[in-house]
Amino acid sequence: MPFSPTGPIGKFLQRRQIARWRQDAKDVSGLALGELNARNEHARKLLRHVGLFKAAADSRLALPRIGSSAFPQPPGTDWAWRPKPWSSPAMIKGLAPALTKTDFTDELAIFHDCKHPEITLRQSRNMRDVDLSGYIIDLETFHFDGSYLSLVIEVPQASCEGLEKNHLIQLAAVIERTCPTTIYARLNVKNGPNTEQILMTLPDDKPETHVEFDLAYSGLNERRAERMWVDIMIESPAMNKVTFRDLTMCRYPRADI
């Protein structure tokens, strides 16, 4: 019966093995050549498997952590969030074709007006150690016979708690495009019977991009803010693949002037 290497028996056996190899290293000069050759062959086989394990372990440990909520935040941030599609495994890995008004998760849905959609939406593990998100979202479009394509991100209700017109809402993302295309981000805040909307264009000069939605220029009724969501709209999506390697949001007060 195998013992856990982190349990008391496993740790005891590990100490015994380490002590044995330490002693063998000291005894090399006094061993007969036949015995030395046998122990050297044993060490060679053991070293090969230890090396394979270490390489695989280092590779996995270098990947972004699943469920991680860590990302850079401006000073004064009082609410921050990474949507689950970028931090946790989804129940379904992909939609093919991705039909309109389909929920990928409870925080991500796709909308379009294609009659014959050739669109796929897929989640996969983030394999780059330079990223912070555990997962990435690929949106791939082939023939496109519609007039719009958007991803809708449902933001937790906590984003509206204590929301003020003095707040800035930052949306940051890491986006890769197969072909150049403009991507817009629209913040929607429902407050009573009204919905405030702020539209921004995501800069595309490099993959790391962000926009700041300034609520000071909106007609927000602070006491009635109840729901927030974001539309990510892709212009001319045909024959293109857009990879969202990460997406985060945070809220912080504007600087006093």
PDB file of C-alpha atoms in Angstrom:
ATOM      1  CA  MET A   1       0.000   0.000   0.000  1.00  0.00           C
ATOM      2  CA  PRO A   2       1.611   3.326  -1.065  1.00  0.00           C
ATOM      3  CA  PHE A   3       2.083   5.986   1.576  1.00  0.00           C
ATOM      4  CA  SER A   4       1.494   9.683   1.036  1.00  0.00           C
ATOM      5  CA  PRO A   5       4.851  11.476   0.667  1.00  0.00           C
ATOM      6  CA  THR A   6       3.503  14.259   2.896  1.00  0.00           C
ATOM      7  CA  GLY A   7       2.341  11.901   5.658  1.00  0.00           C
ATOM      8  CA  PRO A   8       4.486  10.853   8.635  1.00  0.00           C
ATOM      9  CA  ILE A   9       5.402   7.436   7.148  1.00  0.00           C
ATOM     10  CA  GLY A  10       6.120   8.942   3.730  1.00  0.00           C
ATOM     11  CA  LYS A  11       8.372  11.596   5.266  1.00  0.00           C
ATOM     12  CA  PHE A  12      10.190   8.918   7.285  1.00  0.00           C
ATOM     13  CA  LEU A  13      10.838   6.828   4.161  1.00  0.00           C
ATOM     14  CA  GLN A  14      12.062   9.908   2.279  1.00  0.00           C
ATOM     15  CA  ARG A  15      14.539  10.682   5.063  1.00  0.00           C
ATOM     16  CA  ARG A  16      15.784   7.088   4.914  1.00  0.00           C
ATOM     17  CA  GLN A  17      16.300   7.283   1.150  1.00  0.00           C
ATOM     18  CA  ILE A  18      18.114  10.620   1.352  1.00  0.00           C
ATOM     19  CA  ALA A  19      20.359   9.296   4.136  1.00  0.00           C
ATOM     20  CA  ARG A  20      21.141   6.192   2.064  1.00  0.00           C
ATOM     21  CA  TRP A  21      22.179   8.168  -1.028  1.00  0.00           C
ATOM     22  CA  ARG A  22      24.199  10.547   1.117  1.00  0.00           C
ATOM     23  CA  GLN A  23      26.082   7.604   2.561  1.00  0.00           C
ATOM     24  CA  ASP A  24      26.537   6.002  -0.884  1.00  0.00           C
ATOM     25  CA  ALA A  25      28.114   9.230  -2.104  1.00  0.00           C
ATOM     26  CA  LYS A  26      30.637   9.012   0.740  1.00  0.00           C
ATOM     27  CA  ASP A  27      31.375   5.324   0.064  1.00  0.00           C
ATOM     28  CA  VAL A  28      32.129   5.670  -3.700  1.00  0.00           C
ATOM     29  CA  SER A  29      35.895   5.518  -3.297  1.00  0.00           C
ATOM     30  CA  GLY A  30      35.773   2.305  -1.281  1.00  0.00           C
ATOM     31  CA  LEU A  31      33.269   0.286  -3.311  1.00  0.00           C
ATOM     32  CA  ALA A  32      34.222  -2.613  -5.537  1.00  0.00           C
ATOM     33  CA  LEU A  33      33.802  -1.772  -9.232  1.00  0.00           C
ATOM     34  CA  GLY A  34      30.982  -4.303  -9.708  1.00  0.00           C
ATOM     35  CA  GLU A  35      29.010  -2.912  -6.779  1.00  0.00           C
ATOM     36  CA  LEU A  36      29.770   0.662  -7.867  1.00  0.00           C
ATOM     37  CA  ASN A  37      28.497  -0.076 -11.385  1.00  0.00           C
ATOM     38  CA  ALA A  38      25.233  -1.569 -10.019  1.00  0.00           C
ATOM     39  CA  ARG A  39      24.555   1.417  -7.762  1.00  0.00           C
ATOM     40  CA  ASN A  40      25.440   3.851 -10.527  1.00  0.00           C
ATOM     41  CA  GLU A  41      22.927   2.173 -12.858  1.00  0.00           C
ATOM     42  CA  HIS A  42      20.281   2.397 -10.135  1.00  0.00           C
ATOM     43  CA  ALA A  43      21.053   6.094  -9.651  1.00  0.00           C
ATOM     44  CA  ARG A  44      20.837   6.709 -13.409  1.00  0.00           C
ATOM     45  CA  LYS A  45      17.351   5.171 -13.645  1.00  0.00           C
ATOM     46  CA  LEU A  46      16.181   6.998 -10.542  1.00  0.00           C
ATOM     47  CA  LEU A  47      17.588  10.319 -11.783  1.00  0.00           C
ATOM     48  CA  ARG A  48      15.722   9.965 -15.102  1.00  0.00           C
ATOM     49  CA  HIS A  49      12.326   9.582 -13.413  1.00  0.00           C
ATOM     50  CA  VAL A  50      13.068  12.322 -10.894  1.00  0.00           C
ATOM     51  CA  GLY A  51      13.980  14.634 -13.771  1.00  0.00           C
ATOM     52  CA  LEU A  52      10.766  13.844 -15.661  1.00  0.00           C
ATOM     53  CA  PHE A  53       8.696  14.491 -12.540  1.00  0.00           C
ATOM     54  CA  LYS A  54      10.453  17.787 -11.793  1.00  0.00           C
ATOM     55  CA  ALA A  55      10.038  19.053 -15.353  1.00  0.00           C
ATOM     56  CA  ALA A  56       6.316  18.242 -15.340  1.00  0.00           C
ATOM     57  CA  ALA A  57       5.836  19.718 -11.858  1.00  0.00           C
ATOM     58  CA  ASP A  58       7.718  22.930 -12.707  1.00  0.00           C
ATOM     59  CA  SER A  59       5.622  23.346 -15.861  1.00  0.00           C
ATOM     60  CA  ARG A  60       2.351  22.975 -13.973  1.00  0.00           C
ATOM     61  CA  LEU A  61       3.418  25.198 -11.077  1.00  0.00           C
ATOM     62  CA  ALA A  62       4.426  27.924 -13.561  1.00  0.00           C
ATOM     63  CA  LEU A  63       0.904  28.104 -15.022  1.00  0.00           C
ATOM     64  CA  PRO A  64      -1.568  30.714 -13.751  1.00  0.00           C
ATOM     65  CA  ARG A  65      -3.493  29.466 -10.723  1.00  0.00           C
ATOM     66  CA  ILE A  66      -7.059  28.268 -11.278  1.00  0.00           C
ATOM     67  CA  GLY A  67      -9.455  30.467  -9.341  1.00  0.00           C
ATOM     68  CA  SER A  68      -6.930  33.264  -8.977  1.00  0.00           C
ATOM     69  CA  SER A  69      -8.341  36.742  -8.404  1.00  0.00           C
ATOM     70  CA  ALA A  70      -4.945  38.445  -8.455  1.00  0.00           C
ATOM     71  CA  PHE A  71      -4.352  41.275 -10.914  1.00  0.00           C
ATOM     72  CA  PRO A  72      -2.984  44.852 -10.784  1.00  0.00           C
ATOM     73  CA  GLN A  73      -5.425  47.348  -9.311  1.00  0.00           C
ATOM     74  CA  PRO A  74      -5.292  51.150  -9.116  1.00  0.00           C
ATOM     75  CA  PRO A  75      -4.817  52.755  -5.694  1.00  0.00           C
ATOM     76  CA  GLY A  76      -8.070  53.141  -3.794  1.00  0.00           C
ATOM     77  CA  THR A  77      -9.805  50.202  -5.476  1.00  0.00           C
ATOM     78  CA  ASP A  78     -12.856  49.232  -3.408  1.00  0.00           C
ATOM     79  CA  TRP A  79     -14.199  46.462  -5.660  1.00  0.00           C
ATOM     80  CA  ALA A  80     -12.390  44.139  -8.049  1.00  0.00           C
ATOM     81  CA  TRP A  81     -13.436  41.087 -10.035  1.00  0.00           C
ATOM     82  CA  ARG A  82     -12.314  38.540 -12.625  1.00  0.00           C
ATOM     83  CA  PRO A  83     -15.281  36.757 -14.304  1.00  0.00           C
ATOM     84  CA  LYS A  84     -15.481  33.008 -13.753  1.00  0.00           C
ATOM     85  CA  PRO A  85     -14.883  32.105 -17.429  1.00  0.00           C
ATOM     86  CA  TRP A  86     -11.316  33.400 -16.958  1.00  0.00           C
ATOM     87  CA  SER A  87     -10.728  31.946 -13.502  1.00  0.00           C
ATOM     88  CA  SER A  88     -12.636  28.649 -13.170  1.00  0.00           C
ATOM     89  CA  PRO A  89     -13.513  25.713 -15.438  1.00  0.00           C
ATOM     90  CA  ALA A  90     -16.892  26.072 -17.145  1.00  0.00           C
ATOM     91  CA  MET A  91     -19.485  23.288 -17.170  1.00  0.00           C
ATOM     92  CA  ILE A  92     -19.288  23.294 -20.969  1.00  0.00           C
ATOM     93  CA  LYS A  93     -15.983  23.825 -22.754  1.00  0.00           C
ATOM     94  CA  GLY A  94     -17.378  25.269 -25.960  1.00  0.00           C
ATOM     95  CA  LEU A  95     -20.302  26.228 -28.194  1.00  0.00           C
ATOM     96  CA  ALA A  96     -20.230  25.217 -31.862  1.00  0.00           C
ATOM     97  CA  PRO A  97     -22.147  26.824 -33.345  1.00  0.00           C
ATOM     98  CA  ALA A  98     -22.663  29.537 -30.741  1.00  0.00           C
ATOM     99  CA  LEU A  99     -26.328  30.446 -31.138  1.00  0.00           C
ATOM    100  CA  THR A 100     -27.568  33.894 -30.156  1.00  0.00           C
ATOM    101  CA  LYS A 101     -28.707  34.547 -26.594  1.00  0.00           C
ATOM    102  CA  THR A 102     -26.832  31.472 -25.392  1.00  0.00           C
ATOM    103  CA  ASP A 103     -25.343  31.491 -21.901  1.00  0.00           C
ATOM    104  CA  PHE A 104     -21.822  30.107 -21.809  1.00  0.00           C
ATOM    105  CA  THR A 105     -21.850  30.547 -18.030  1.00  0.00           C
ATOM    106  CA  ASP A 106     -24.046  32.599 -15.713  1.00  0.00           C
ATOM    107  CA  GLU A 107     -21.599  35.485 -16.278  1.00  0.00           C
ATOM    108  CA  LEU A 108     -20.985  35.240 -20.018  1.00  0.00           C
ATOM    109  CA  ALA A 109     -23.406  35.074 -22.952  1.00  0.00           C
ATOM    110  CA  ILE A 110     -23.165  35.602 -26.706  1.00  0.00           C
ATOM    111  CA  PHE A 111     -25.502  37.723 -28.840  1.00  0.00           C
ATOM    112  CA  HIS A 112     -25.681  38.156 -32.621  1.00  0.00           C
ATOM    113  CA  ASP A 113     -28.232  38.294 -35.437  1.00  0.00           C
ATOM    114  CA  CYS A 114     -26.782  35.658 -37.792  1.00  0.00           C
ATOM    115  CA  LYS A 115     -29.279  33.452 -39.620  1.00  0.00           C
ATOM    116  CA  HIS A 116     -26.647  30.776 -40.219  1.00  0.00           C
ATOM    117  CA  PRO A 117     -24.032  31.279 -37.494  1.00  0.00           C
ATOM    118  CA  GLU A 118     -20.551  29.938 -38.099  1.00  0.00           C
ATOM    119  CA  ILE A 119     -19.293  31.033 -34.711  1.00  0.00           C
ATOM    120  CA  THR A 120     -17.518  29.088 -31.973  1.00  0.00           C
ATOM    121  CA  LEU A 121     -16.943  30.102 -28.369  1.00  0.00           C
ATOM    122  CA  ARG A 122     -14.501  28.013 -26.366  1.00  0.00           C
ATOM    123  CA  GLN A 123     -12.754  27.998 -22.994  1.00  0.00           C
ATOM    124  CA  SER A 124      -9.302  26.470 -22.586  1.00  0.00           C
ATOM    125  CA  ARG A 125      -6.582  26.367 -19.965  1.00  0.00           C
ATOM    126  CA  ASN A 126      -4.165  29.276 -20.060  1.00  0.00           C
ATOM    127  CA  MET A 127      -0.762  27.733 -20.764  1.00  0.00           C
ATOM    128  CA  ARG A 128       1.324  30.930 -20.593  1.00  0.00           C
ATOM    129  CA  ASP A 129       3.239  31.592 -17.396  1.00  0.00           C
ATOM    130  CA  VAL A 130       3.258  35.341 -18.120  1.00  0.00           C
ATOM    131  CA  ASP A 131      -0.526  35.582 -17.664  1.00  0.00           C
ATOM    132  CA  LEU A 132      -2.535  35.742 -14.446  1.00  0.00           C
ATOM    133  CA  SER A 133      -5.835  34.207 -15.582  1.00  0.00           C
ATOM    134  CA  GLY A 134      -6.375  30.473 -15.254  1.00  0.00           C
ATOM    135  CA  TYR A 135      -8.380  30.204 -18.491  1.00  0.00           C
ATOM    136  CA  ILE A 136      -8.797  31.958 -21.829  1.00  0.00           C
ATOM    137  CA  ILE A 137     -11.835  32.473 -24.057  1.00  0.00           C
ATOM    138  CA  ASP A 138     -11.584  32.037 -27.828  1.00  0.00           C
ATOM    139  CA  LEU A 139     -14.210  33.578 -30.102  1.00  0.00           C
ATOM    140  CA  GLU A 140     -13.813  32.376 -33.693  1.00  0.00           C
ATOM    141  CA  THR A 141     -16.002  33.475 -36.587  1.00  0.00           C
ATOM    142  CA  PHE A 142     -16.023  32.130 -40.128  1.00  0.00           C
ATOM    143  CA  HIS A 143     -18.801  33.260 -42.493  1.00  0.00           C
ATOM    144  CA  PHE A 144     -20.813  36.053 -40.854  1.00  0.00           C
ATOM    145  CA  ASP A 145     -24.177  37.127 -42.270  1.00  0.00           C
ATOM    146  CA  GLY A 146     -25.264  39.331 -39.368  1.00  0.00           C
ATOM    147  CA  SER A 147     -24.876  42.968 -38.414  1.00  0.00           C
ATOM    148  CA  TYR A 148     -23.550  42.621 -34.839  1.00  0.00           C
ATOM    149  CA  LEU A 149     -21.683  40.199 -32.578  1.00  0.00           C
ATOM    150  CA  SER A 150     -21.166  40.767 -28.874  1.00  0.00           C
ATOM    151  CA  LEU A 151     -20.233  39.036 -25.665  1.00  0.00           C
ATOM    152  CA  VAL A 152     -22.275  40.112 -22.665  1.00  0.00           C
ATOM    153  CA  ILE A 153     -20.638  39.961 -19.255  1.00  0.00           C
ATOM    154  CA  GLU A 154     -22.982  39.989 -16.273  1.00  0.00           C
ATOM    155  CA  VAL A 155     -21.274  41.851 -13.420  1.00  0.00           C
ATOM    156  CA  PRO A 156     -21.957  40.863  -9.769  1.00  0.00           C
ATOM    157  CA  GLN A 157     -24.473  42.965  -7.879  1.00  0.00           C
ATOM    158  CA  ALA A 158     -21.702  43.910  -5.443  1.00  0.00           C
ATOM    159  CA  SER A 159     -20.407  46.311  -8.105  1.00  0.00           C
ATOM    160  CA  CYS A 160     -23.472  48.496  -7.521  1.00  0.00           C
ATOM    161  CA  GLU A 161     -23.264  48.538  -3.729  1.00  0.00           C
ATOM    162  CA  GLY A 162     -22.024  51.964  -2.702  1.00  0.00           C
ATOM    163  CA  LEU A 163     -21.647  53.001  -6.339  1.00  0.00           C
ATOM    164  CA  GLU A 164     -21.172  56.758  -6.769  1.00  0.00           C
ATOM    165  CA  LYS A 165     -20.798  59.153  -9.680  1.00  0.00           C
ATOM    166  CA  ASN A 166     -17.360  59.826  -8.264  1.00  0.00           C
ATOM    167  CA  HIS A 167     -16.314  56.304  -9.248  1.00  0.00           C
ATOM    168  CA  LEU A 168     -14.301  55.140 -12.227  1.00  0.00           C
ATOM    169  CA  ILE A 169     -14.930  51.628 -13.536  1.00  0.00           C
ATOM    170  CA  GLN A 170     -11.891  50.105 -15.197  1.00  0.00           C
ATOM    171  CA  LEU A 171     -12.131  47.224 -17.634  1.00  0.00           C
ATOM    172  CA  ALA A 172      -8.759  45.646 -18.430  1.00  0.00           C
ATOM    173  CA  ALA A 173      -8.109  42.805 -20.860  1.00  0.00           C
ATOM    174  CA  VAL A 174      -5.440  40.922 -22.740  1.00  0.00           C
ATOM    175  CA  ILE A 175      -6.735  40.420 -26.285  1.00  0.00           C
ATOM    176  CA  GLU A 176      -5.149  38.776 -29.310  1.00  0.00           C
ATOM    177  CA  ARG A 177      -6.641  39.132 -32.805  1.00  0.00           C
ATOM    178  CA  THR A 178      -5.838  37.004 -35.830  1.00  0.00           C
ATOM    179  CA  CYS A 179      -6.854  39.940 -38.049  1.00  0.00           C
ATOM    180  CA  PRO A 180      -7.042  43.608 -37.036  1.00  0.00           C
ATOM    181  CA  THR A 181     -10.505  44.576 -35.867  1.00  0.00           C
ATOM    182  CA  THR A 182     -12.026  47.209 -33.617  1.00  0.00           C
ATOM    183  CA  ILE A 183     -13.496  46.066 -30.309  1.00  0.00           C
ATOM    184  CA  TYR A 184     -15.849  48.229 -28.280  1.00  0.00           C
ATOM    185  CA  ALA A 185     -16.761  47.974 -24.612  1.00  0.00           C
ATOM    186  CA  ARG A 186     -20.057  49.397 -23.356  1.00  0.00           C
ATOM    187  CA  LEU A 187     -20.806  49.710 -19.663  1.00  0.00           C
ATOM    188  CA  ASN A 188     -24.479  49.462 -18.711  1.00  0.00           C
ATOM    189  CA  VAL A 189     -25.777  50.429 -15.271  1.00  0.00           C
ATOM    190  CA  LYS A 190     -29.456  49.959 -14.541  1.00  0.00           C
ATOM    191  CA  ASN A 191     -30.738  52.494 -12.014  1.00  0.00           C
ATOM    192  CA  GLY A 192     -34.467  52.420 -11.525  1.00  0.00           C
ATOM    193  CA  PRO A 193     -36.315  52.678 -14.847  1.00  0.00           C
ATOM    194  CA  ASN A 194     -33.214  54.048 -16.598  1.00  0.00           C
ATOM    195  CA  THR A 195     -30.027  52.445 -17.881  1.00  0.00           C
ATOM    196  CA  GLU A 196     -26.885  54.538 -18.135  1.00  0.00           C
ATOM    197  CA  GLN A 197     -24.575  53.515 -20.983  1.00  0.00           C
ATOM    198  CA  ILE A 198     -20.983  54.524 -21.637  1.00  0.00           C
ATOM    199  CA  LEU A 199     -19.294  53.346 -24.839  1.00  0.00           C
ATOM    200  CA  MET A 200     -15.511  53.109 -25.201  1.00  0.00           C
ATOM    201  CA  THR A 201     -13.141  51.722 -27.823  1.00  0.00           C
ATOM    202  CA  LEU A 202     -10.559  49.267 -26.514  1.00  0.00           C
ATOM    203  CA  PRO A 203      -7.072  50.398 -27.647  1.00  0.00           C
ATOM    204  CA  ASP A 204      -5.544  47.835 -29.995  1.00  0.00           C
ATOM    205  CA  ASP A 205      -1.900  48.926 -30.213  1.00  0.00           C
ATOM    206  CA  LYS A 206      -0.878  46.010 -27.962  1.00  0.00           C
ATOM    207  CA  PRO A 207      -2.578  42.954 -26.403  1.00  0.00           C
ATOM    208  CA  GLU A 208      -2.741  44.500 -22.912  1.00  0.00           C
ATOM    209  CA  THR A 209      -5.522  47.069 -23.022  1.00  0.00           C
ATOM    210  CA  HIS A 210      -7.914  48.881 -20.714  1.00  0.00           C
ATOM    211  CA  VAL A 211     -10.549  51.593 -20.601  1.00  0.00           C
ATOM    212  CA  GLU A 212     -11.967  53.684 -17.770  1.00  0.00           C
ATOM    213  CA  PHE A 213     -15.670  54.457 -17.607  1.00  0.00           C
ATOM    214  CA  ASP A 214     -16.146  57.772 -15.825  1.00  0.00           C
ATOM    215  CA  LEU A 215     -19.533  57.861 -14.088  1.00  0.00           C
ATOM    216  CA  ALA A 216     -19.209  61.593 -13.390  1.00  0.00           C
ATOM    217  CA  TYR A 217     -20.486  62.308 -16.914  1.00  0.00           C
ATOM    218  CA  SER A 218     -23.469  59.977 -16.636  1.00  0.00           C
ATOM    219  CA  GLY A 219     -26.975  60.565 -15.308  1.00  0.00           C
ATOM    220  CA  LEU A 220     -26.555  57.816 -12.705  1.00  0.00           C
ATOM    221  CA  ASN A 221     -28.982  57.815  -9.784  1.00  0.00           C
ATOM    222  CA  GLU A 222     -26.620  56.522  -7.112  1.00  0.00           C
ATOM    223  CA  ARG A 223     -29.368  55.378  -4.747  1.00  0.00           C
ATOM    224  CA  ARG A 224     -31.081  53.253  -7.394  1.00  0.00           C
ATOM    225  CA  ALA A 225     -28.121  51.479  -8.985  1.00  0.00           C
ATOM    226  CA  GLU A 226     -29.107  47.820  -9.070  1.00  0.00           C
ATOM    227  CA  ARG A 227     -27.434  45.988 -11.960  1.00  0.00           C
ATOM    228  CA  MET A 228     -24.327  46.282 -14.132  1.00  0.00           C
ATOM    229  CA  TRP A 229     -23.266  44.477 -17.288  1.00  0.00           C
ATOM    230  CA  VAL A 230     -20.743  44.996 -20.077  1.00  0.00           C
ATOM    231  CA  ASP A 231     -21.148  44.460 -23.813  1.00  0.00           C
ATOM    232  CA  ILE A 232     -17.979  43.520 -25.704  1.00  0.00           C
ATOM    233  CA  MET A 233     -18.726  44.234 -29.369  1.00  0.00           C
ATOM    234  CA  ILE A 234     -16.533  42.994 -32.230  1.00  0.00           C
ATOM    235  CA  GLU A 235     -16.580  44.927 -35.479  1.00  0.00           C
ATOM    236  CA  SER A 236     -16.325  42.992 -38.785  1.00  0.00           C
ATOM    237  CA  PRO A 237     -15.860  39.607 -37.076  1.00  0.00           C
ATOM    238  CA  ALA A 238     -15.913  37.431 -40.228  1.00  0.00           C
ATOM    239  CA  MET A 239     -12.909  35.117 -40.764  1.00  0.00           C
ATOM    240  CA  ASN A 240     -11.294  36.168 -37.527  1.00  0.00           C
ATOM    241  CA  LYS A 241     -10.332  34.683 -34.176  1.00  0.00           C
ATOM    242  CA  VAL A 242     -10.286  36.849 -31.080  1.00  0.00           C
ATOM    243  CA  THR A 243      -8.649  35.409 -27.971  1.00  0.00           C
ATOM    244  CA  PHE A 244      -9.465  37.024 -24.652  1.00  0.00           C
ATOM    245  CA  ARG A 245      -6.552  35.877 -22.515  1.00  0.00           C
ATOM    246  CA  ASP A 246      -7.795  37.782 -19.493  1.00  0.00           C
ATOM    247  CA  LEU A 247     -10.539  40.193 -18.499  1.00  0.00           C
ATOM    248  CA  THR A 248     -10.925  42.006 -15.195  1.00  0.00           C
ATOM    249  CA  MET A 249     -12.861  44.913 -13.722  1.00  0.00           C
ATOM    250  CA  CYS A 250     -12.315  47.168 -10.749  1.00  0.00           C
ATOM    251  CA  ARG A 251     -13.887  50.252  -9.199  1.00  0.00           C
ATOM    252  CA  TYR A 252     -12.114  53.168  -7.554  1.00  0.00           C
ATOM    253  CA  PRO A 253     -12.769  56.860  -6.814  1.00  0.00           C
ATOM    254  CA  ARG A 254     -11.567  59.495  -9.239  1.00  0.00           C
ATOM    255  CA  ALA A 255      -8.651  61.590  -8.022  1.00  0.00           C
ATOM    256  CA  ASP A 256      -9.505  64.854  -6.313  1.00  0.00           C
ATOM    257  CA  ILE A 257      -8.493  67.884  -8.359  1.00  0.00           C
TER     258      ILE A 257
END
